[in-house]
Coordinates of C-alpha atoms and ligand atoms in Angstrom, one line a residue:
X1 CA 77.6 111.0 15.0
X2 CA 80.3 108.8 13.6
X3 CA 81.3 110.3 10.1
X4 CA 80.1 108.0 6.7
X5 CA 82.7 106.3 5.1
X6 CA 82.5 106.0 1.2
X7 CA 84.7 103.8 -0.6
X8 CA 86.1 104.8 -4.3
X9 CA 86.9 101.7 -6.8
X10 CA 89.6 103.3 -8.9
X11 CA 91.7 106.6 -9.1
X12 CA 90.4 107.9 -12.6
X13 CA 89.4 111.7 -13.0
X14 CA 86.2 110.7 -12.0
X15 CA 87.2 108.9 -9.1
X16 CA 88.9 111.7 -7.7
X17 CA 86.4 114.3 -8.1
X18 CA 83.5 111.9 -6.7
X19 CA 86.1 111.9 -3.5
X20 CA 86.6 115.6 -3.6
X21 CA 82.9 116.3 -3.8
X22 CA 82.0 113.1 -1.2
X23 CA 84.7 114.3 1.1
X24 CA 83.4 118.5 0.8
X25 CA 80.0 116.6 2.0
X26 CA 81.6 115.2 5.4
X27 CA 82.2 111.5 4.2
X28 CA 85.9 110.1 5.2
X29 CA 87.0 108.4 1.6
X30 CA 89.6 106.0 0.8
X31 CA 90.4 105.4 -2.2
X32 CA 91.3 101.9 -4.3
X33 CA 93.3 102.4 -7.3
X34 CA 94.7 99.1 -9.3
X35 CA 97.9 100.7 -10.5
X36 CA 100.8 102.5 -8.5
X37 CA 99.6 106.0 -9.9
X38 CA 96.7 108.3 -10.0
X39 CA 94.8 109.1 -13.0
X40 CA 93.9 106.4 -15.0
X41 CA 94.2 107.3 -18.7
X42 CA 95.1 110.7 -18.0
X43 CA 98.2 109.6 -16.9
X44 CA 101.7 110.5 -17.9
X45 CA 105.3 108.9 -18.3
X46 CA 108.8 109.5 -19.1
X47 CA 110.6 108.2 -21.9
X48 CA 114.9 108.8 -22.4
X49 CA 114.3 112.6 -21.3
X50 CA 110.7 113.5 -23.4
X51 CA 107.4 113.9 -21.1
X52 CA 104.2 112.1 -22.6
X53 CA 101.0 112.7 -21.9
X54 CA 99.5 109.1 -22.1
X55 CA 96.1 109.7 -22.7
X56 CA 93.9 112.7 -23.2
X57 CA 95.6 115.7 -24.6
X58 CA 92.3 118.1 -25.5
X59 CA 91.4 120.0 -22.3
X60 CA 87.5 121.8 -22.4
X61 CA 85.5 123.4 -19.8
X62 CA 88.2 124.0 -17.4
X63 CA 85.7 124.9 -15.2
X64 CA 84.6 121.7 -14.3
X65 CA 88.2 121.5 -12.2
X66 CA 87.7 125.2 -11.0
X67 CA 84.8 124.2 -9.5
X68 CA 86.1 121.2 -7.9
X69 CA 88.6 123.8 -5.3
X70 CA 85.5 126.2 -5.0
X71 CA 83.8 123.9 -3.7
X72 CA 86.2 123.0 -1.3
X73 CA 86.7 126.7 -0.7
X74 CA 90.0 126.8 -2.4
X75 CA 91.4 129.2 -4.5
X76 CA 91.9 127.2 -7.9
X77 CA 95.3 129.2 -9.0
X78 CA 96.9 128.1 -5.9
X79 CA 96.8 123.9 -7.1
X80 CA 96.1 124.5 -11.1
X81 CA 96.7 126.8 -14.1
X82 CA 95.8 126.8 -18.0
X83 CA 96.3 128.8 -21.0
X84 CA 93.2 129.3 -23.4
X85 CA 95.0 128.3 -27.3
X86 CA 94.5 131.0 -30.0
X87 CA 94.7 128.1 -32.2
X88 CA 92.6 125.2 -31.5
X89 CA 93.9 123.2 -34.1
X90 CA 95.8 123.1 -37.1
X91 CA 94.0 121.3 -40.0
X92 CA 96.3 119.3 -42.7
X93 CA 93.8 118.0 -45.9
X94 CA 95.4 116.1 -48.9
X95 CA 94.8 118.3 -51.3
X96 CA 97.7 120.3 -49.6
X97 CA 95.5 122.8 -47.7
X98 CA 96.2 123.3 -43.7
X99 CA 93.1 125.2 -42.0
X100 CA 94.0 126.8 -38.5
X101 CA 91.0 126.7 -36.4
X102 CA 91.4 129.9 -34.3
X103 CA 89.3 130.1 -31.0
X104 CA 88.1 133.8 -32.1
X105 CA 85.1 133.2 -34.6
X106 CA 85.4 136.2 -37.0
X107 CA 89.1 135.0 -37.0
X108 CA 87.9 131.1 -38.3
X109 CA 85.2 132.9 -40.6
X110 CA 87.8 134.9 -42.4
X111 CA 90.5 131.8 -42.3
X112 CA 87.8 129.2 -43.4
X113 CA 86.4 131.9 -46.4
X114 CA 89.7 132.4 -47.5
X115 CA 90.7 129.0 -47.3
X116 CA 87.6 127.0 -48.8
X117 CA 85.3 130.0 -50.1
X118 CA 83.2 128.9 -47.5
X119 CA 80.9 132.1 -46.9
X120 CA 81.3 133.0 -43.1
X121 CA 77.6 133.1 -42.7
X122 CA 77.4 128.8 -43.1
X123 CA 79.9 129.2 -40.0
X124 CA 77.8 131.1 -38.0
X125 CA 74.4 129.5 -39.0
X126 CA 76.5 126.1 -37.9
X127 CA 77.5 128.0 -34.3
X128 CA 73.9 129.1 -34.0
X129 CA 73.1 125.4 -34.3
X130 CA 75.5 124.0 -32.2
X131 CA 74.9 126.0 -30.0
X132 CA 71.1 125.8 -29.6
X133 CA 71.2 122.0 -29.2
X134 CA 73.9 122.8 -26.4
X135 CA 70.7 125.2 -24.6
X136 CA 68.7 122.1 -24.9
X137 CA 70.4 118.8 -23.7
X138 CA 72.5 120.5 -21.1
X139 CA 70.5 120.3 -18.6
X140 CA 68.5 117.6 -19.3
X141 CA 71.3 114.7 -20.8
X142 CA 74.6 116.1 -19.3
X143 CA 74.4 118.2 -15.7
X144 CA 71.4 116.1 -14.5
X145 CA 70.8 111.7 -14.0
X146 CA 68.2 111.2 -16.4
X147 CA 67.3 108.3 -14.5
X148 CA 66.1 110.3 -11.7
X149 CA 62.5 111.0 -10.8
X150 CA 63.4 114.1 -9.5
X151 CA 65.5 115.3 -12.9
X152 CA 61.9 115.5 -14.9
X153 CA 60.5 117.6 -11.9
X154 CA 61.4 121.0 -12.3
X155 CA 60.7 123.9 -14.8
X156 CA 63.6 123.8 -16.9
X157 CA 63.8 120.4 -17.8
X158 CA 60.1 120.3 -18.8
X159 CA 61.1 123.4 -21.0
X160 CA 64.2 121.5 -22.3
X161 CA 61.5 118.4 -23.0
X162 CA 59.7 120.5 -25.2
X163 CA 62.1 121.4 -27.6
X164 CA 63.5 118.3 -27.8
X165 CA 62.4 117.5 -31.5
X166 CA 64.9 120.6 -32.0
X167 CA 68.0 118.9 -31.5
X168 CA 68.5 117.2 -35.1
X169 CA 68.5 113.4 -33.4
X170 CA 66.9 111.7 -37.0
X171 CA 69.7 112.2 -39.4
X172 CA 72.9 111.4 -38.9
X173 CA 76.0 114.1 -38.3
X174 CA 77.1 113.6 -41.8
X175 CA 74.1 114.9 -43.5
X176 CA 73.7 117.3 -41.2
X177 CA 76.6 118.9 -42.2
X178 CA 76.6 118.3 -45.3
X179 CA 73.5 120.2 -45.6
X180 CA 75.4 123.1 -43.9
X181 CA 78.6 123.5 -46.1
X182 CA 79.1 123.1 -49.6
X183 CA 83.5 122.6 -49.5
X184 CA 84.0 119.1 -48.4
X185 CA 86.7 120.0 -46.7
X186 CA 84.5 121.3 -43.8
X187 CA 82.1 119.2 -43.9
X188 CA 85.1 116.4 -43.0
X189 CA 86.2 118.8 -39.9
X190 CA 82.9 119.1 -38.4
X191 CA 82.6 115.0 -39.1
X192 CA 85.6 114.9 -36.8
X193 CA 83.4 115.8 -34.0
X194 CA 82.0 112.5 -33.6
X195 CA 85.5 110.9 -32.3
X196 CA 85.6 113.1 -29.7
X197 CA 83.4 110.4 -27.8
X198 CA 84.2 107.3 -30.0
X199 CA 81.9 107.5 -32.8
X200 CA 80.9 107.6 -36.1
X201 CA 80.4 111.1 -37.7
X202 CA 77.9 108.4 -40.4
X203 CA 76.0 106.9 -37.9
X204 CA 75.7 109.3 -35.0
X205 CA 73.0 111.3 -34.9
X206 CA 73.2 115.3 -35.3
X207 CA 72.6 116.2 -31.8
X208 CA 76.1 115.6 -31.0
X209 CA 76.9 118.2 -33.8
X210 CA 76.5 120.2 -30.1
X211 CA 80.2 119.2 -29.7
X212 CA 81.9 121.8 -31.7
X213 CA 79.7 124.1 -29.4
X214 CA 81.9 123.5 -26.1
X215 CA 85.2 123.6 -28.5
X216 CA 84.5 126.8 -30.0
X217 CA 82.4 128.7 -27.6
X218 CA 84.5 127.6 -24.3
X219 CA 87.5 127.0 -26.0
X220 CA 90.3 125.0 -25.8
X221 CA 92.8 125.1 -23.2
X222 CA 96.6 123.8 -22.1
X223 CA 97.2 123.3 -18.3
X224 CA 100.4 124.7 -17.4
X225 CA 102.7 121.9 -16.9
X226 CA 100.9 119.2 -19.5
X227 CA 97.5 117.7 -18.9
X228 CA 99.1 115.6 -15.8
X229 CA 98.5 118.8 -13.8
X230 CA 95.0 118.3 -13.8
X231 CA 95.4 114.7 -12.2
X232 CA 98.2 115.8 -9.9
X233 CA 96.7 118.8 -8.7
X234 CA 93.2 117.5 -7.7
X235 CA 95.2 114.3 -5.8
X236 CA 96.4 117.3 -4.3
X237 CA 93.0 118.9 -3.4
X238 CA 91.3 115.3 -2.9
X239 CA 94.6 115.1 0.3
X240 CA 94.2 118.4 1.5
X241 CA 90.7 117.2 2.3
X242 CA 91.7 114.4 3.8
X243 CA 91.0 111.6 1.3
X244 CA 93.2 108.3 1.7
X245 CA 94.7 107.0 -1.6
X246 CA 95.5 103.5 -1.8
X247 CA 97.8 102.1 -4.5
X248 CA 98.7 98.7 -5.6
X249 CA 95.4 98.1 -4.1
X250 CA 93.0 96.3 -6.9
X251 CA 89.4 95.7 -5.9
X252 CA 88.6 92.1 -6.3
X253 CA 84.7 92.2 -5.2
X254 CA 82.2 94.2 -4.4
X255 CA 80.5 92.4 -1.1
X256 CA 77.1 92.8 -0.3
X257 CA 74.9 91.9 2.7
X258 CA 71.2 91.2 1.0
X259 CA 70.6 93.8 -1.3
X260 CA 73.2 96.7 0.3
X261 CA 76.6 97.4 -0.3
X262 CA 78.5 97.0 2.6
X263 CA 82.6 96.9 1.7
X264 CA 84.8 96.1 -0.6
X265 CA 87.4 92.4 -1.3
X266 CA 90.8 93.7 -1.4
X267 CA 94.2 91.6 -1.9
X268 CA 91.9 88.9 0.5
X269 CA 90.6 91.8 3.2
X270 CA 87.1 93.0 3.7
X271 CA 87.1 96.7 4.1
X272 CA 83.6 98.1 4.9
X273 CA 82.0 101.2 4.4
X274 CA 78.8 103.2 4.2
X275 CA 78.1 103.0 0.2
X276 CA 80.8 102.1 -2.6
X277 CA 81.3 104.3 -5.8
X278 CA 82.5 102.9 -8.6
X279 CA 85.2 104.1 -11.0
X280 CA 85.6 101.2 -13.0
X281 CA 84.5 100.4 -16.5
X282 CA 80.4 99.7 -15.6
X283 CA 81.3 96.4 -17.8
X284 CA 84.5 94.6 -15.9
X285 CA 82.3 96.0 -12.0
X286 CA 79.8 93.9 -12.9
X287 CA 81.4 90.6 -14.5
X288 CA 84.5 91.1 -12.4
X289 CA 83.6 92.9 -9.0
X290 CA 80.1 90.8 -8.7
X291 CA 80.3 88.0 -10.5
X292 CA 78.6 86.0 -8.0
X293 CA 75.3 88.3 -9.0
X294 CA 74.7 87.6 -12.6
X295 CA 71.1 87.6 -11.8
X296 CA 71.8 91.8 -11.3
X297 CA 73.5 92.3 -14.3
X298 CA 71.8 94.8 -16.9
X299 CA 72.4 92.8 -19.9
X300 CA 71.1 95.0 -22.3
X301 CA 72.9 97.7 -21.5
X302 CA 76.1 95.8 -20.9
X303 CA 75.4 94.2 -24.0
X304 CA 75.7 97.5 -26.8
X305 CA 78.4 98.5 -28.8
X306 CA 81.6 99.9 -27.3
X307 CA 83.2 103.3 -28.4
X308 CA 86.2 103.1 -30.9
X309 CA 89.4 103.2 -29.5
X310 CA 92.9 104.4 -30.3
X311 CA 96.4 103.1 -31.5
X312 CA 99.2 106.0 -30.1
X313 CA 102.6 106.0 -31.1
X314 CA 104.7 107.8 -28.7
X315 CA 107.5 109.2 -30.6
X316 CA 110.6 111.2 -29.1
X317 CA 111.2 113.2 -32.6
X318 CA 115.0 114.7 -32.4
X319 CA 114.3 118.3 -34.2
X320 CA 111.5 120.8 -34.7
X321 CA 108.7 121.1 -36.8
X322 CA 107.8 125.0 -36.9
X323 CA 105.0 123.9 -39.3
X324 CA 103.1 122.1 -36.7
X325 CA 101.4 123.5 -33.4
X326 CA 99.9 122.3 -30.3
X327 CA 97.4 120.0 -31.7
X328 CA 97.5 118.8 -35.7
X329 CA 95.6 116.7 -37.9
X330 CA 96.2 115.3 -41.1
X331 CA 93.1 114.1 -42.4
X332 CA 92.3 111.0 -44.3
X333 CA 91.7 110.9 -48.2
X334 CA 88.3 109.2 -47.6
X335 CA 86.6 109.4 -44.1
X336 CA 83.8 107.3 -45.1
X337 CA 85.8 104.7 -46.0
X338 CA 88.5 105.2 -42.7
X339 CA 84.9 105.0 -40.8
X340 CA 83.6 101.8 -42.3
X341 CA 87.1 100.0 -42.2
X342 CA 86.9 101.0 -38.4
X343 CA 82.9 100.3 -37.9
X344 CA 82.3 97.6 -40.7
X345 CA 85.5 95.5 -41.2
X346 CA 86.8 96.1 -37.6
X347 CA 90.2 96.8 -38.8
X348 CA 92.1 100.2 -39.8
X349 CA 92.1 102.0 -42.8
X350 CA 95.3 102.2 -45.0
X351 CA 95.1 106.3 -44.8
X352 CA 94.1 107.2 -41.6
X353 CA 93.4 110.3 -40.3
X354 CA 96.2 111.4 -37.8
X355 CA 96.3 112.8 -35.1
X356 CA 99.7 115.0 -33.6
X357 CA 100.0 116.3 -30.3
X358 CA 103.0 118.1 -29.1
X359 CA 102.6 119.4 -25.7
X360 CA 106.8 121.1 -25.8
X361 CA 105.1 123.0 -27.7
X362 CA 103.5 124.7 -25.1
X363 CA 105.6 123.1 -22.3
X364 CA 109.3 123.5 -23.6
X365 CA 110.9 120.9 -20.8
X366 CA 108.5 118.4 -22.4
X367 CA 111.5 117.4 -24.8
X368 CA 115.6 117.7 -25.2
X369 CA 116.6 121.1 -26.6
X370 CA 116.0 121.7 -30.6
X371 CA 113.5 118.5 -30.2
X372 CA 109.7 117.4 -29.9
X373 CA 107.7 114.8 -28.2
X374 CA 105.2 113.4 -31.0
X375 CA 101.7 111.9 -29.2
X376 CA 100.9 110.4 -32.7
X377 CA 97.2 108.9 -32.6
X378 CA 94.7 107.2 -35.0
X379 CA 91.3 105.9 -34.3
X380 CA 90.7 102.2 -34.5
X381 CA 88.0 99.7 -33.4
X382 CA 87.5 98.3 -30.0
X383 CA 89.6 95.2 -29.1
X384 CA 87.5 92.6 -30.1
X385 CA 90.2 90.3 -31.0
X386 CA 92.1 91.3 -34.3
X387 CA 96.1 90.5 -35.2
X388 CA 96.9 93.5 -33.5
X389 CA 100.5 93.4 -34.1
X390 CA 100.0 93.0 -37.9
X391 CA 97.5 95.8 -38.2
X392 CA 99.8 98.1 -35.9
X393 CA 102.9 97.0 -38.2
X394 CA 100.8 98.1 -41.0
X395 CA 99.7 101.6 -39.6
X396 CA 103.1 102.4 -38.3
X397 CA 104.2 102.7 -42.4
X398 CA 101.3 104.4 -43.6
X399 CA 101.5 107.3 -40.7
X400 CA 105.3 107.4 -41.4
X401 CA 104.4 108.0 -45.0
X402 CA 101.8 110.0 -44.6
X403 CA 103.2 112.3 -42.3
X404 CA 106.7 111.8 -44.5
X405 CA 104.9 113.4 -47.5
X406 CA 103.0 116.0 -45.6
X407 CA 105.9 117.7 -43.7
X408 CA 108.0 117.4 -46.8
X409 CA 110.7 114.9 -45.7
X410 CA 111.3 111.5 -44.7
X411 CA 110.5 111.6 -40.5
X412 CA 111.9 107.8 -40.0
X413 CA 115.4 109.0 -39.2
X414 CA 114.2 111.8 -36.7
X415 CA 112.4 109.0 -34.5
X416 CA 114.9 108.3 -31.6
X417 CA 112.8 106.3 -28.9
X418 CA 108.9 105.0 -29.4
X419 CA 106.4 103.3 -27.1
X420 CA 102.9 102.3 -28.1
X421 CA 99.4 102.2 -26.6
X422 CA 96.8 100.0 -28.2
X423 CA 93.5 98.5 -27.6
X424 CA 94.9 95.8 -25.2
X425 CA 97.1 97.7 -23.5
X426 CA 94.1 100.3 -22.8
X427 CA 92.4 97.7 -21.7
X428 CA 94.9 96.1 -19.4
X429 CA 96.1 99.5 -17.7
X430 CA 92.4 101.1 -16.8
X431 CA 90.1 97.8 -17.1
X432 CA 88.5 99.4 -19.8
X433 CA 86.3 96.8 -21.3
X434 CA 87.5 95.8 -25.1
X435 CA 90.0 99.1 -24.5
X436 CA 87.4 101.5 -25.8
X437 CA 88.4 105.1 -25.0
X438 CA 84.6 106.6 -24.1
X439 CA 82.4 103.3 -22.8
X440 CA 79.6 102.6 -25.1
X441 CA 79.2 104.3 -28.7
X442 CA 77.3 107.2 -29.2
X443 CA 76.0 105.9 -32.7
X444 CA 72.2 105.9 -32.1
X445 CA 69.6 108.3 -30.9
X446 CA 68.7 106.7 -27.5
X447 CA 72.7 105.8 -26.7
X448 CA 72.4 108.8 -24.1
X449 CA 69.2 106.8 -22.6
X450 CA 70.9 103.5 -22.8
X451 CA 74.0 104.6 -20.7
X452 CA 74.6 103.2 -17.2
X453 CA 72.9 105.1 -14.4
X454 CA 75.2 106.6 -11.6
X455 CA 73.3 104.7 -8.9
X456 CA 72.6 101.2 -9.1
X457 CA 68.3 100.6 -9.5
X458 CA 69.3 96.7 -7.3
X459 CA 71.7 97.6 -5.3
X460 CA 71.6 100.2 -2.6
X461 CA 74.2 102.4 -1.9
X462 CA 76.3 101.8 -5.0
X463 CA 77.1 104.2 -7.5
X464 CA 78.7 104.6 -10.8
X465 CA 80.9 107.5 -11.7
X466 CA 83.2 107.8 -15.1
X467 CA 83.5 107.5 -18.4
X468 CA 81.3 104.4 -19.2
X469 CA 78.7 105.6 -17.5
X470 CA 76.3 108.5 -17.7
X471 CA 76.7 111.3 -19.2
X472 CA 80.1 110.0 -20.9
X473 CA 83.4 109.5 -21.7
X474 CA 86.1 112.8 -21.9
X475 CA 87.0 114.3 -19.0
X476 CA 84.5 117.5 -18.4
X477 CA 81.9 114.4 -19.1
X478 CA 83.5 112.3 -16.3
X479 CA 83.9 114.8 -14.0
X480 CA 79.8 115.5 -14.7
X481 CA 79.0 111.9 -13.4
X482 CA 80.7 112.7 -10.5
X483 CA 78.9 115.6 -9.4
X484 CA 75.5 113.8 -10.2
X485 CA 76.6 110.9 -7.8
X486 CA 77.3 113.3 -5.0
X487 CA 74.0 115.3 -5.6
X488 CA 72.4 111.7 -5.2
X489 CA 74.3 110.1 -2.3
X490 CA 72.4 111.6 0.9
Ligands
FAD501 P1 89.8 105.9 -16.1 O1 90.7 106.9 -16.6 O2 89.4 104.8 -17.0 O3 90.3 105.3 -14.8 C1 89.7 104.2 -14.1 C2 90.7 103.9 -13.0 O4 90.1 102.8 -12.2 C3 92.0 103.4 -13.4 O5 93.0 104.1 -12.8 C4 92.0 101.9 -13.1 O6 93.3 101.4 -12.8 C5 91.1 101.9 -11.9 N1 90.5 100.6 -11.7 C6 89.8 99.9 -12.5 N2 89.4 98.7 -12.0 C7 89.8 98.7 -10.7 C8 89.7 97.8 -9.6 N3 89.1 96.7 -9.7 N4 90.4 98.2 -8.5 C9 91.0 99.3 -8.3 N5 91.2 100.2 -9.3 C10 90.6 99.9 -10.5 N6 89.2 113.0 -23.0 C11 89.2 114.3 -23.2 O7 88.5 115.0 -22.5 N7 90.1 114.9 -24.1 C12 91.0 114.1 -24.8 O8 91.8 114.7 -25.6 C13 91.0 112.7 -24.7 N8 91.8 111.9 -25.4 C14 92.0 110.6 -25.0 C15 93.0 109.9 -25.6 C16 93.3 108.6 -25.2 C17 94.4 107.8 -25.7 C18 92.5 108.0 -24.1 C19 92.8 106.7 -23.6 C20 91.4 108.7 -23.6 C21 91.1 110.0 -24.0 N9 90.1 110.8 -23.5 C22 90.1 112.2 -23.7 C23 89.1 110.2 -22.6 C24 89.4 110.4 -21.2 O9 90.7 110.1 -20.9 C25 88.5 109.6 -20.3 O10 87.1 109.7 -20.7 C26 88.6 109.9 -18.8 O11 90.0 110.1 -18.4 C27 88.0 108.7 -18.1 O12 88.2 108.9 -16.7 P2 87.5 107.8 -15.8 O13 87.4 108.5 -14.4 O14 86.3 107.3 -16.3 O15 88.4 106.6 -15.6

């Protein structure tokens, strides 16, 4: 029997996992990616001799990639390596404090008591918590479609079902934590949670306190060679198995024949296959890829709120900073308010909270000698049309002075070369709808519900994989959707 052909719409993590796993099955992928590189946001560029990481620079559950060469009985070490971090991250408050959040708990406890007086019993009472409302969604809202007859079928789910009036889904992450420290200054870090897919720590609901769970309890990690690795070495993987990457090559249509999926429009060619997966934002595949269908479209959930989205100034820095590690944040002097200029007013807040990633940290030929390569990032709100260039003018100042009066000295002059990535330009390099960082927000209860499925319920044989669909944005969350589309394609 001739062997399926499935084709891939876009080269993102997920995109390249759901070939790995498609082509491990017997299928003969090709895939159609938009730019000249693999990737998508976890990309990476060059800028007068300092490496950037362009988008995601936290790397979790490394297994997710392991498992990806198991599968295709590889050895994992032979395409990909990572270090675990004894520090997570190191935490700058206004009041002049810096927290480091160490990966060993009794470590944290005794950093955290010392720091804030925090007792190291509210730390493990908030691990126990976390980590019970990890036991419970799991299975049910991340490893599994929840749009699947089939998911609701077996034991464990059922069990899972029954506790779910365990996982704190009625008050918001906020008041949850504020209920479970008394120093404010923790009750801020464990807010920060809620960006980690886009949302707002005042609005979201508690269940995603589970986050810290897969931080703290799985740890963090650093991929030898900068998170690029992790693109370049499954690209590698997805070859070795025979997958076709095409570049240059942006999908124009999806083309049907009645209700089936039967190719794909490229640069004026039909190329046909067995069933088309789609990489692309769920948003710009329908309006874009078939927008002679509007009769399929699934307006409501097209139609909700987007995840925030991020402003990154990419700064070659010429010296060092022995003060700062891996990953730093300088919080805000009021997250409430940095929330509601982001969610409210649509706009940025005078004293953000900043983020500062320096991967030559880790990876010394990531900058000249004696310098640093600053991946300096702040939350803002989707593109929804704002005077970007003002508010980006704006924000450039405050970090500068923020970070200025935090490190003790005036960093203008130690800036030698600078790119920026904003909303639009998000936007305009993935097709990520309104440049939002993690699809649709995580602010209500049913969002996880309310996500795209990864199969189409109109179309046959066309499936969704990536970050705008279920189970959500990040990459062990994308590379999840693309396991559940290869458990469903037959
Ligand atoms: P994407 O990366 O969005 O890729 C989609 C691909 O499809 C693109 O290459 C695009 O060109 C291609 N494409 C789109 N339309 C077409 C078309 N019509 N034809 C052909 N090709 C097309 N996650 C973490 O886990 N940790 C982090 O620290 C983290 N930080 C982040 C920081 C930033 C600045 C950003 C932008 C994201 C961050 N994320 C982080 C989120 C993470 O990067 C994403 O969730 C994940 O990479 C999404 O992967 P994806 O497969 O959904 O697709």
């Amino acid at each position: 029997m001739p062997q399926k052909k499935a084709l891939i719409i876009g080269a993102g993590i997920a995109g390249i996992a759901t070939a790995i796993r498609l082509a491990v099955k017997g299928y003969t992928i090709e895939v159609y990616e938009a730019n000249g590189y693999a990737g998508g946001k976890l990309s990476e560029f060059e800028q007068e001799g300092y490496r950037f990481d362009a988008g995601p620079s936290l790397f979790t559950m490394p297994q997710y990639v392991d498992e990806l060469f198991t599968l295709a009985g590889k050895d994992p070490r032979q395409y990909f390596n990572y270090r675990k971090l004894d520090i997570v991250c190191r935490y700058f408050y206004p009041d002049g404090i810096s927290i480091d959040a160490y990966a060993d708990a009794e470590k944290m406890a005794a950093e955290v008591n010392h720091k804030t007086g925090e007792p190291a019993q509210a730390l493990q009472k908030y691990a126990h918590n976390s980590s019970q409302i990890y036991a419970i969604t799991n299975h049910v809202f991340l490893e599994q479609s929840l749009h699947r007859l089939k998911t609701y079928l077996n034991r464990r789910t059922v069990q899972s079902i029954l506790r779910l009036f365990q996982i704190d889904a009625f008050r918001s992450m906020h008041r949850a934590n504020a209920g479970f420290f008394r120093d404010k200054r923790m009750v801020q870090f464990f807010d920060r949670y809620a960006t980690y897919n886009g949302s707002n720590p005042y609005r979201a609901p508690a269940t995603l306190n589970v986050i810290p769970h897969l931080e703290q309890h799985y740890g963090a990690y650093f991929p030898d060679g900068g998170m690029y690795n992790i693109t370049r070495s499954l690209v590698k993987l997805a070859e070795d198995l025979g997958v076709v990457f095409n570049y240059h090559a942006p999908v124009d249509e999806i083309v049907l024949n009645g209700s089936r999926a039967k190719g794909l429009k490229v640069k004026g060619d039909l190329v046909k296959g067995d069933l088309v997966v789609s990489n692309m934002d769920v948003w710009f595949t329908y309006r874009k890829l078939l927008a002679s269908y509007p009769q399929l479209f699934p307006e409501r959930i097209l139609n909700q709120e987007r995840s925030s989205s991020a402003l990154i100034f990419y700064w070659g820095i010429q010296k060092q900073f022995p003060q700062l590690d891996l990953h730093n944040i300088f919080f805000s002097d009021n997250y409430e308010a940095e929330f509601n200029a982001i969610w409210k007013q649509q706009s940025i807040y005078n004293n953000p909270t900043v983020y500062l990633n320096i991967s030559n940290k880790y990876e010394p030929a990531d900058a000249p000698t004696g310098c640093e390569n600053w991946f300096v990032m702040i939350n803002v709100p989707a593109n929804t049309g704002q005077d970007w260039d003002s508010l980006i003018s704006d924000a450039r100042k405050n970090i500068i002075l923020k970070l200025s009066a935090q490190l003790g000295e005036d960093i203008t002059p130690c800036i030698v070369n600078e790119s920026i990535l904003d909303p639009r330009s998000i936007e305009s390099r993935t097709s990520s709808y309104q440049g939002s960082l993690y699809g649709t927000s995580s602010n209500s209860q049913f969002a996880a519900f309310l996500r795209h499925a990864n199969r189409s319920s109109k179309i046959n044989n066309l499936y969704f994989c990536g970050g705008s669909v279920h189970p959500g944005g990040g990459i062990p969350l994308a590379l999840l959707s693309a396991k559940i589309v290869s458990e469903w394609v037959e």
